[in-house]
PDB file of C-alpha atoms in Angstrom:
ATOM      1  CA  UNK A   1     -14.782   3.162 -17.738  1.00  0.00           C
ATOM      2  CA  UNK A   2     -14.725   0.434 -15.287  1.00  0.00           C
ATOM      3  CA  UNK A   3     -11.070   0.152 -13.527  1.00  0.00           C
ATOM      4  CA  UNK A   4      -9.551  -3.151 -14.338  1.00  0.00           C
ATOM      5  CA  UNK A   5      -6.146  -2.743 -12.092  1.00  0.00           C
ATOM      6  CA  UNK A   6      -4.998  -2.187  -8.863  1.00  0.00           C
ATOM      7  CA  UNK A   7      -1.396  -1.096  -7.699  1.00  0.00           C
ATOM      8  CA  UNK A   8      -0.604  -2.241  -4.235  1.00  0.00           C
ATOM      9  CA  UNK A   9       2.020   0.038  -2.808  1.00  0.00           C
ATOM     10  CA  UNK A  10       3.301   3.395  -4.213  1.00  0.00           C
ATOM     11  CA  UNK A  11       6.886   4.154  -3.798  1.00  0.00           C
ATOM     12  CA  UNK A  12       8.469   4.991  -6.827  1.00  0.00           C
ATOM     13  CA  UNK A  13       7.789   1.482  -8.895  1.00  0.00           C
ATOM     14  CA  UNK A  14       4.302   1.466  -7.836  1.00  0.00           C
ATOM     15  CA  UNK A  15       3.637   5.061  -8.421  1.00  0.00           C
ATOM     16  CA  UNK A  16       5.383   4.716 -11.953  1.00  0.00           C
ATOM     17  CA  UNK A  17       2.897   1.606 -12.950  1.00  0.00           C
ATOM     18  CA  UNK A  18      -0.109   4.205 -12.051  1.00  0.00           C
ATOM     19  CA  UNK A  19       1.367   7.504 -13.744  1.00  0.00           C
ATOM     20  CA  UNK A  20       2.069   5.253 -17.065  1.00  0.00           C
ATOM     21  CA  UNK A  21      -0.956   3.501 -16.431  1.00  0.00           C
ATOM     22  CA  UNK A  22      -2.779   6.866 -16.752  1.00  0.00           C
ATOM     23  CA  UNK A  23      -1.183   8.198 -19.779  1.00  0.00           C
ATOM     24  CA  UNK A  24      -2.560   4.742 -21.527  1.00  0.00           C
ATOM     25  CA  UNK A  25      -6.142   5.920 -20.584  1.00  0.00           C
ATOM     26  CA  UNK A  26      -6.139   2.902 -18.258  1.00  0.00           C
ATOM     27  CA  UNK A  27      -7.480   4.025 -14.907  1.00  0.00           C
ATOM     28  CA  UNK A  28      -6.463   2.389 -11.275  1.00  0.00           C
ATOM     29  CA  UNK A  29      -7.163   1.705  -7.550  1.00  0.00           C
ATOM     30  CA  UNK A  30      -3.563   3.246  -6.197  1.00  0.00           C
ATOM     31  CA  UNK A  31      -3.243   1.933  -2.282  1.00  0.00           C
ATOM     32  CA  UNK A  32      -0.835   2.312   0.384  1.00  0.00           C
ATOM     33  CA  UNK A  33      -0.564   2.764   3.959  1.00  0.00           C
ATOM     34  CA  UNK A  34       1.176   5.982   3.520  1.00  0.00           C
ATOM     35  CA  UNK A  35      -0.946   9.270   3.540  1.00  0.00           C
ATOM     36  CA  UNK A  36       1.445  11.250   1.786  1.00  0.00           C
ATOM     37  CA  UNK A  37       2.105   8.691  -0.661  1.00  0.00           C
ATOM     38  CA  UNK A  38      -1.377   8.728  -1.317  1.00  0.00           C
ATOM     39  CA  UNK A  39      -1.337  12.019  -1.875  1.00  0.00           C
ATOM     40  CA  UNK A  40       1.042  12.599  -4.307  1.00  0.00           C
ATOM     41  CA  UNK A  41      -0.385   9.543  -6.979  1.00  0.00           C
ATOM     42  CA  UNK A  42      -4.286  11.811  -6.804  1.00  0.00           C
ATOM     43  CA  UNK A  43      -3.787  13.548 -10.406  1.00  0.00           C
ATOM     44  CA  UNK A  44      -3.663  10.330 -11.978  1.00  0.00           C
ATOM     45  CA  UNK A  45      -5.951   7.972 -10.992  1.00  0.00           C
ATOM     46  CA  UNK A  46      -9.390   8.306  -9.940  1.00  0.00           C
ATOM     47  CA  UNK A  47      -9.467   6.219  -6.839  1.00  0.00           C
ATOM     48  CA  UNK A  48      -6.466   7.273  -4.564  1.00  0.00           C
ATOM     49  CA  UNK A  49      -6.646   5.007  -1.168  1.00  0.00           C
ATOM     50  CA  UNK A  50      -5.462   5.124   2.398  1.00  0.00           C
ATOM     51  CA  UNK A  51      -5.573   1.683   3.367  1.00  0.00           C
ATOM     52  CA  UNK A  52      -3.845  -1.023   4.678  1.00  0.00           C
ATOM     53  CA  UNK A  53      -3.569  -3.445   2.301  1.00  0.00           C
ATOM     54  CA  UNK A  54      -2.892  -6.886   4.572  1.00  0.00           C
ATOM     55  CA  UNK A  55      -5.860  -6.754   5.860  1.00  0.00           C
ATOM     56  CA  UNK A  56      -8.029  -8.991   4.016  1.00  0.00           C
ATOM     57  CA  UNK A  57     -11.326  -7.337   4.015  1.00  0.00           C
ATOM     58  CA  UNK A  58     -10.012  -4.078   3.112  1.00  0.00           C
ATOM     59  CA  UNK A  59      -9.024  -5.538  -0.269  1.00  0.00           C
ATOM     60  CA  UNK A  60     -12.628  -6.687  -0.446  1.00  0.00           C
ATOM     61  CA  UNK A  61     -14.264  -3.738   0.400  1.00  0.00           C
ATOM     62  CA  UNK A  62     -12.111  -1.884  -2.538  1.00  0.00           C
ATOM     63  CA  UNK A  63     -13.578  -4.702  -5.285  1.00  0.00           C
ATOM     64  CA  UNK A  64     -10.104  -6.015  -5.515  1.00  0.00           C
ATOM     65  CA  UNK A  65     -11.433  -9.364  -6.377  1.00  0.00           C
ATOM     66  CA  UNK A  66     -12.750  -7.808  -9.741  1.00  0.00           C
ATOM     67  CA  UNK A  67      -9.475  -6.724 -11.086  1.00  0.00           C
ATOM     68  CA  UNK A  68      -8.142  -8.246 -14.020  1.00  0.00           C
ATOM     69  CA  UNK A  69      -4.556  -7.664 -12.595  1.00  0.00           C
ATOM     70  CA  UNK A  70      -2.843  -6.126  -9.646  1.00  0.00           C
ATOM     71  CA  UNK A  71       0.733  -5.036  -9.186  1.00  0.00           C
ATOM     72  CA  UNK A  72       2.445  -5.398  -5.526  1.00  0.00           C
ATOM     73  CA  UNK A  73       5.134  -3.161  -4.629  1.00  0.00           C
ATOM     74  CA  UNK A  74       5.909  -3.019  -1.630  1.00  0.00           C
ATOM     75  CA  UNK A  75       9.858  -2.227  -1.057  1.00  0.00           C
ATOM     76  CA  UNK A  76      11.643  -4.460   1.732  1.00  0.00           C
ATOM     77  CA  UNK A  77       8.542  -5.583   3.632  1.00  0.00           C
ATOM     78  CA  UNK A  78       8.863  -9.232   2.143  1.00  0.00           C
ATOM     79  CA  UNK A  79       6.156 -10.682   4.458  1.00  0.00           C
ATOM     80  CA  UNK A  80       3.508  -7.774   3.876  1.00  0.00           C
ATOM     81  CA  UNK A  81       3.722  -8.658  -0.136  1.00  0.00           C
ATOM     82  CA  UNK A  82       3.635 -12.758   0.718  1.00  0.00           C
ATOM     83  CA  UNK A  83       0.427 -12.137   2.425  1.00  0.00           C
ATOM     84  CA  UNK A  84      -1.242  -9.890  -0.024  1.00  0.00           C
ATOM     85  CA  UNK A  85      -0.167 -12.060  -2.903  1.00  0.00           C
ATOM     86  CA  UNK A  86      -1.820 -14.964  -0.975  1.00  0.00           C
ATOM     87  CA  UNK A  87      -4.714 -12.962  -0.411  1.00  0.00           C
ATOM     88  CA  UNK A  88      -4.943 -11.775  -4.334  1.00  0.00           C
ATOM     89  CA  UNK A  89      -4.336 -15.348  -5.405  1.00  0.00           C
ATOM     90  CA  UNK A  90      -7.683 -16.266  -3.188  1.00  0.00           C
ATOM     91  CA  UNK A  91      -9.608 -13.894  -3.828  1.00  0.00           C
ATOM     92  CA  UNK A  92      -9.714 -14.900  -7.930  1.00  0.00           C
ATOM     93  CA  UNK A  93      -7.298 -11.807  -9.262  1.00  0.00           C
ATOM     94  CA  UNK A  94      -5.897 -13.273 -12.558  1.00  0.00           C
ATOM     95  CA  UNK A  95      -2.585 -11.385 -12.942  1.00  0.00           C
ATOM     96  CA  UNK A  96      -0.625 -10.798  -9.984  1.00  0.00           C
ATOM     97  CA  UNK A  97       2.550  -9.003 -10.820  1.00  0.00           C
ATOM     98  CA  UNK A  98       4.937  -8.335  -7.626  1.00  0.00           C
ATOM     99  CA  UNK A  99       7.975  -7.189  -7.130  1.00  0.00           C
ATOM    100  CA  UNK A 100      10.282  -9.257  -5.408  1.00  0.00           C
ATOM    101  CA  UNK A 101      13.932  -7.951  -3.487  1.00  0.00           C
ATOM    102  CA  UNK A 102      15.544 -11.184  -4.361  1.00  0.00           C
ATOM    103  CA  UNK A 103      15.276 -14.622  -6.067  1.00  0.00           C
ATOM    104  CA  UNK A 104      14.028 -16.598  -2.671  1.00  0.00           C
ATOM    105  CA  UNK A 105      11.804 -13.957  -2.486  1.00  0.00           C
ATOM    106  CA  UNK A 106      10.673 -14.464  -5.777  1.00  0.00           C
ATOM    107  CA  UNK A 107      10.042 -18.310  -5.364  1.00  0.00           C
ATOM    108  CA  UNK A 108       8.004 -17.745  -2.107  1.00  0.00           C
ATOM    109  CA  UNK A 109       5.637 -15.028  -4.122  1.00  0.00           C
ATOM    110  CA  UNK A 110       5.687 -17.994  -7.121  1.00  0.00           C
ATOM    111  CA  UNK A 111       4.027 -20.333  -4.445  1.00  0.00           C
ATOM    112  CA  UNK A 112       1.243 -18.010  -2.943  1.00  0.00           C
ATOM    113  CA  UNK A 113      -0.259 -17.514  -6.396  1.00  0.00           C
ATOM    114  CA  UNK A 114       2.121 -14.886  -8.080  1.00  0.00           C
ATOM    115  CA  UNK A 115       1.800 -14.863 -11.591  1.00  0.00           C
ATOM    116  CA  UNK A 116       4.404 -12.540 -12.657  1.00  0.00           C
ATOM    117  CA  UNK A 117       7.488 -11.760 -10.936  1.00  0.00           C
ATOM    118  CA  UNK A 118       9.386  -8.218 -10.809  1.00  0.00           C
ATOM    119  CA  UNK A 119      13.367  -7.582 -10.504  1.00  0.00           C
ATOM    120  CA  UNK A 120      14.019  -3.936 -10.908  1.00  0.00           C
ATOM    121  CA  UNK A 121      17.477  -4.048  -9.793  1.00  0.00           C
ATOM    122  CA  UNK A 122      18.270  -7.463 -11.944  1.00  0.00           C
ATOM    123  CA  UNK A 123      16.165  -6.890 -14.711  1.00  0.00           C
ATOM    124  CA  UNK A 124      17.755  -2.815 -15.696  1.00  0.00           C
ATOM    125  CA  UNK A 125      21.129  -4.221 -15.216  1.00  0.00           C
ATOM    126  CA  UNK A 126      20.573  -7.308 -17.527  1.00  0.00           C
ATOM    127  CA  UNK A 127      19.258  -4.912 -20.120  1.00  0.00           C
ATOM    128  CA  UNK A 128      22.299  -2.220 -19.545  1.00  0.00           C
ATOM    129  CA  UNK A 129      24.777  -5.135 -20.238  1.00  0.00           C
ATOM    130  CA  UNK A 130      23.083  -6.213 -23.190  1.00  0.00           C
ATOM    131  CA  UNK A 131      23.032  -2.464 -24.323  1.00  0.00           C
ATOM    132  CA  UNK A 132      26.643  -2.095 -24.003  1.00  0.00           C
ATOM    133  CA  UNK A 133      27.667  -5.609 -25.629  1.00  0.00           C
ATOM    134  CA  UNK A 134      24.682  -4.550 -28.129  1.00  0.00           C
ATOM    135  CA  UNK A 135      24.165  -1.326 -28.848  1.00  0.00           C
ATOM    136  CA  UNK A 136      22.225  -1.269 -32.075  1.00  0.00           C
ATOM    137  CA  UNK A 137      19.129  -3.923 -30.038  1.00  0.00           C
ATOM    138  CA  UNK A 138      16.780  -1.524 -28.423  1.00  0.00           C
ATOM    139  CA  UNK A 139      15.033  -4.018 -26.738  1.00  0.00           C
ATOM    140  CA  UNK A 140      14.313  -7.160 -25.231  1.00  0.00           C
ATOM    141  CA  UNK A 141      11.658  -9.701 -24.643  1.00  0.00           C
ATOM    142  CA  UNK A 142      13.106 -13.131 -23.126  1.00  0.00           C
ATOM    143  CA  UNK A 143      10.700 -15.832 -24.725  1.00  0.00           C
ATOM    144  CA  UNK A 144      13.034 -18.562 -22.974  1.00  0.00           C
ATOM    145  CA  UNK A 145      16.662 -19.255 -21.574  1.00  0.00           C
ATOM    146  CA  UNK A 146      17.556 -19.331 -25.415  1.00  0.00           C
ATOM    147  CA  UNK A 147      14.849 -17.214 -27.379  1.00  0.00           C
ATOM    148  CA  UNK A 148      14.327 -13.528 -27.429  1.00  0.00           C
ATOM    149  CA  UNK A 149      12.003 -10.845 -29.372  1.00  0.00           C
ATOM    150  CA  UNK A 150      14.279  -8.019 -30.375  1.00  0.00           C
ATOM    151  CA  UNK A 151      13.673  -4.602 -31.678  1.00  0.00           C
ATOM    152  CA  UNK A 152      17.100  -3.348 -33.632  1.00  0.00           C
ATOM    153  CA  UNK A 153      18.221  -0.457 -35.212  1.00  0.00           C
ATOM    154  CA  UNK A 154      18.957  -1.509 -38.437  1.00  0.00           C
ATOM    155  CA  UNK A 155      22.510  -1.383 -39.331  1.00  0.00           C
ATOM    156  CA  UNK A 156      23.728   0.575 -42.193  1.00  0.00           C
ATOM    157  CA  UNK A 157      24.725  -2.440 -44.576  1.00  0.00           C
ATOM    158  CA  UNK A 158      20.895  -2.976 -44.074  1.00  0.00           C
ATOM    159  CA  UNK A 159      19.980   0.361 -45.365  1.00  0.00           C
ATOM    160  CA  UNK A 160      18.669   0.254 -48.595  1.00  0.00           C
ATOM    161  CA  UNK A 161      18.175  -3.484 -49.639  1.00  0.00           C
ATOM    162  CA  UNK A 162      14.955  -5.648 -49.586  1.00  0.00           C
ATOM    163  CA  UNK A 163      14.363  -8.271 -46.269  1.00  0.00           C
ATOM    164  CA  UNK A 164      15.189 -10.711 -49.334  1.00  0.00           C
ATOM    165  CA  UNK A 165      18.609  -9.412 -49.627  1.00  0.00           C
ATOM    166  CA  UNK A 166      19.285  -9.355 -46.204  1.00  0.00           C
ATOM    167  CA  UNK A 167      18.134 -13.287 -46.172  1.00  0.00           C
ATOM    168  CA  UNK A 168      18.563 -13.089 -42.381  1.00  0.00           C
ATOM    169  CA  UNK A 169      16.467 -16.325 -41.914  1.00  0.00           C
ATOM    170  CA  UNK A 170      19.146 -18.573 -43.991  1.00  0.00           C
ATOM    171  CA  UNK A 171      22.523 -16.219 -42.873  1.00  0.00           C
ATOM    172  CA  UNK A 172      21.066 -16.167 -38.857  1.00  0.00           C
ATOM    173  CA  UNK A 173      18.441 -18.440 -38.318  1.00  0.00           C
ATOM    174  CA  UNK A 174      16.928 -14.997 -37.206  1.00  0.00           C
ATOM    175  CA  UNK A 175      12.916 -14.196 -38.638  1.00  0.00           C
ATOM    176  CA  UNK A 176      12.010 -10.858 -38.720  1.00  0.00           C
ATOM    177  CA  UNK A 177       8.124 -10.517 -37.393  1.00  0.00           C
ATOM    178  CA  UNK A 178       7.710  -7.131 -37.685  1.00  0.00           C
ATOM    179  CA  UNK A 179       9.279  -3.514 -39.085  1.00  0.00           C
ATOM    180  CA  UNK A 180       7.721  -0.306 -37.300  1.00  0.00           C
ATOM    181  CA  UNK A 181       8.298   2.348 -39.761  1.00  0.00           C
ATOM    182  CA  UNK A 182       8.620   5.755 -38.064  1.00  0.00           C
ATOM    183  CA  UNK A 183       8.359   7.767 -42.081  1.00  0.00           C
ATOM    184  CA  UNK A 184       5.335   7.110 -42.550  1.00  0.00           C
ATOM    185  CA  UNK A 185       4.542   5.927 -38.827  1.00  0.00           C
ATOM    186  CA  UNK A 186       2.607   2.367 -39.365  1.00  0.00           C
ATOM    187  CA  UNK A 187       3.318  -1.245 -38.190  1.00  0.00           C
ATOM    188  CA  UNK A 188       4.048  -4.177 -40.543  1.00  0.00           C
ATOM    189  CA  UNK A 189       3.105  -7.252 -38.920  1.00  0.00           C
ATOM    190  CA  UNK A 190       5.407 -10.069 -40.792  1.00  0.00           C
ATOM    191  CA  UNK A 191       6.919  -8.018 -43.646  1.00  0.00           C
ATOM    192  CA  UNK A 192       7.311  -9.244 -47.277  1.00  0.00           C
ATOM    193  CA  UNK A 193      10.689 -10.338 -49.187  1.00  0.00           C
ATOM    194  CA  UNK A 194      10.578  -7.232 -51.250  1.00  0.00           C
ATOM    195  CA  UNK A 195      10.041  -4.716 -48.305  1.00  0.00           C
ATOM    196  CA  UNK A 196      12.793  -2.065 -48.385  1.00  0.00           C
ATOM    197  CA  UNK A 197      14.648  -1.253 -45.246  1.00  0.00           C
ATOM    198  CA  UNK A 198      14.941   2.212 -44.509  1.00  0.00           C
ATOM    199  CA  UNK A 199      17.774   3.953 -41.677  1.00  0.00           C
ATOM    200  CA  UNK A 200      14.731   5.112 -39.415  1.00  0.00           C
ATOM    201  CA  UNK A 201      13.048   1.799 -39.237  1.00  0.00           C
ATOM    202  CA  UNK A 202      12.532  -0.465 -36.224  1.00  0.00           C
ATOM    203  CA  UNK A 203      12.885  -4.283 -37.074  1.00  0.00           C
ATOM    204  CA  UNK A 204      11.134  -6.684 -34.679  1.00  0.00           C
ATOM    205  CA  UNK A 205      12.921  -9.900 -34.798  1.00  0.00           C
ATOM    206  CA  UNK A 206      12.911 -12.997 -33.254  1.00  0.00           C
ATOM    207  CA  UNK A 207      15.416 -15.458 -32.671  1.00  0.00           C
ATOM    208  CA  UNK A 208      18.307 -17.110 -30.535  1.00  0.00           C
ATOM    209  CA  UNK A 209      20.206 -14.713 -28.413  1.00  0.00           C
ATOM    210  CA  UNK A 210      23.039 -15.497 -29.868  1.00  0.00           C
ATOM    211  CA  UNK A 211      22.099 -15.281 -33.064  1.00  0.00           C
ATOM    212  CA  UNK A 212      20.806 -11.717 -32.677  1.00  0.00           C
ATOM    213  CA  UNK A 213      23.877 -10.609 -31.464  1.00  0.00           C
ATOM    214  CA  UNK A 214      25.616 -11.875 -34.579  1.00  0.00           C
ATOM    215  CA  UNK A 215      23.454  -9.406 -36.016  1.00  0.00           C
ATOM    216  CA  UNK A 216      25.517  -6.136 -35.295  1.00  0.00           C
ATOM    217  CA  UNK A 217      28.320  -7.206 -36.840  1.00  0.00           C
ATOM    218  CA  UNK A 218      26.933  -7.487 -40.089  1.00  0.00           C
TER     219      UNK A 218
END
C-alpha cells in the first residue's frame, strides 16, 4: 500500500495522528528530530524517521512531495512549523494540517500555504462547554459561524415515534441527514418519515446552533 501521509513532529498530537492513523489501516512517514521520539512511534508505522524536517531537501528525499496530506506538529517552535508549512505548500502537498499555539500563529501558517489549521487547547475546550450546556449532542462539526452537523442522543420523548412525528424540520428548522443505528449496526443516509427512533440510536442532524440546542429540551 503506497503511504499517502506524513506527520511532521511526534509529541503527543503528532504521535496520536500516526497511532490512529494505523488502526485505520492507513500507513505513514512519522518524522522528528528527536531519536527517542522516533523510537517510540516504530510499532505503528512502517517508515519511522530521524530527520530534521526544516531542511528542505530532507523532505524531498523522504517523497514528501507525493503525499496527499501532511500534519505539522511541532509544539512551541512557531518558526520551525512556518517554514515547513512554506516548504509543504511548495513542494505541491495538497492538505497541510498544522497545529498552531495561537490565533496569530494560525494566520501566519494560513499565509504560507496551510490548509487546515489545529487548536488543541481551543478546540477541546469549545467542545467541553458545549458538552456541559449540551449534554445529550455527542458531537460537533462547525459548517460555519452559524451551522453545525450534530450527532445527538436522542431524547426520550423521541423514543418510540416516527422522524414524522418528531417533525423536527417544521418545530426546529433542524433536518436530520442521517440515524446510525447501533441494534442492528448500519447507517441510514437521509432517513424516511416513517423511520422509528429507537433509545440506542445516533441521529446526525444538521442545523443552526441554536436551533440544535433547542433540541434537548424537547
Amino acid at each position: 500500500m503506497a503511504i499517502r501521509y506524513a506527520v511532521i513532529g511526534l509529541g503527543n498530537f503528532g504521535s496520536w495522528v500516526v497511532r490512529t492513523l494505523n488502526d485505520l489501516r492507513q500507513d505513514t512517514i512519522a518524522i522528528d528530530i528527536d531519536k527517542d521520539r522516533v523510537q517510540k512511534i516504530r510499532d505503528y508505522t512502517s517508515t519511522p524517521v530521524l530527520a530534521d524536517a526544516t531542511r528542505k531537501e530532507n523532505l524531498i528525499s523522504l517523497g514528501i512531495n507525493e503525499m496527499k496530506a501532511a500534519v505539522v506538529s511541532l509544539g512551541d517552535n512557531t518558526s520551525a512549523a512556518t517554514l515547513i508549512t512554506l516548504y509543504l505548500q511548495e513542494m505541491g502537498v495538497g492538505q497541510i494540517i498544522v497545529k498552531a499555539v495561537d490565533e496569530d500563529h494560525g494566520k501566519i501558517l494560513k499565509k504560507v500555504g496551510a490548509t487546515d489549521i489545529i487548536f488543541p487547547e481551543k478546540d477541546m475546550g469549545v467542545k467541553v462547554a458545549k458538552s456541559l450546556v449540551m449534554p445529550n449532542i455527542l458531537e460537533f462539526i462547525d459548517m460555519s459561524e452559524d451551522f453545525q452537523i450534530a450527532e445527538i442522543a436522542p431524547p426520550n420523548d423521541f423514543v418510540g415515534k416516527s422522524l414524522a412525528q418528531l417533525a423536527l424540520p417544521q418545530r426546529y428548522n433542524v433536518q436530520v441527514i442521517g440515524i446510525r443505528e447501533l441494534i442492528p449496526e448500519r447507517f441510514t443516509i437521509v432517513p424516511m418519515g416513517d423511520f422509528i427512533v429507537k433509545d440506542s440510536d445516533i441521529l446526525v442532524v444538521i442545523g443552526r446552533g441554536s436551533n440544535i440546542n433547542r433540541i434537548k429540551s424537547y
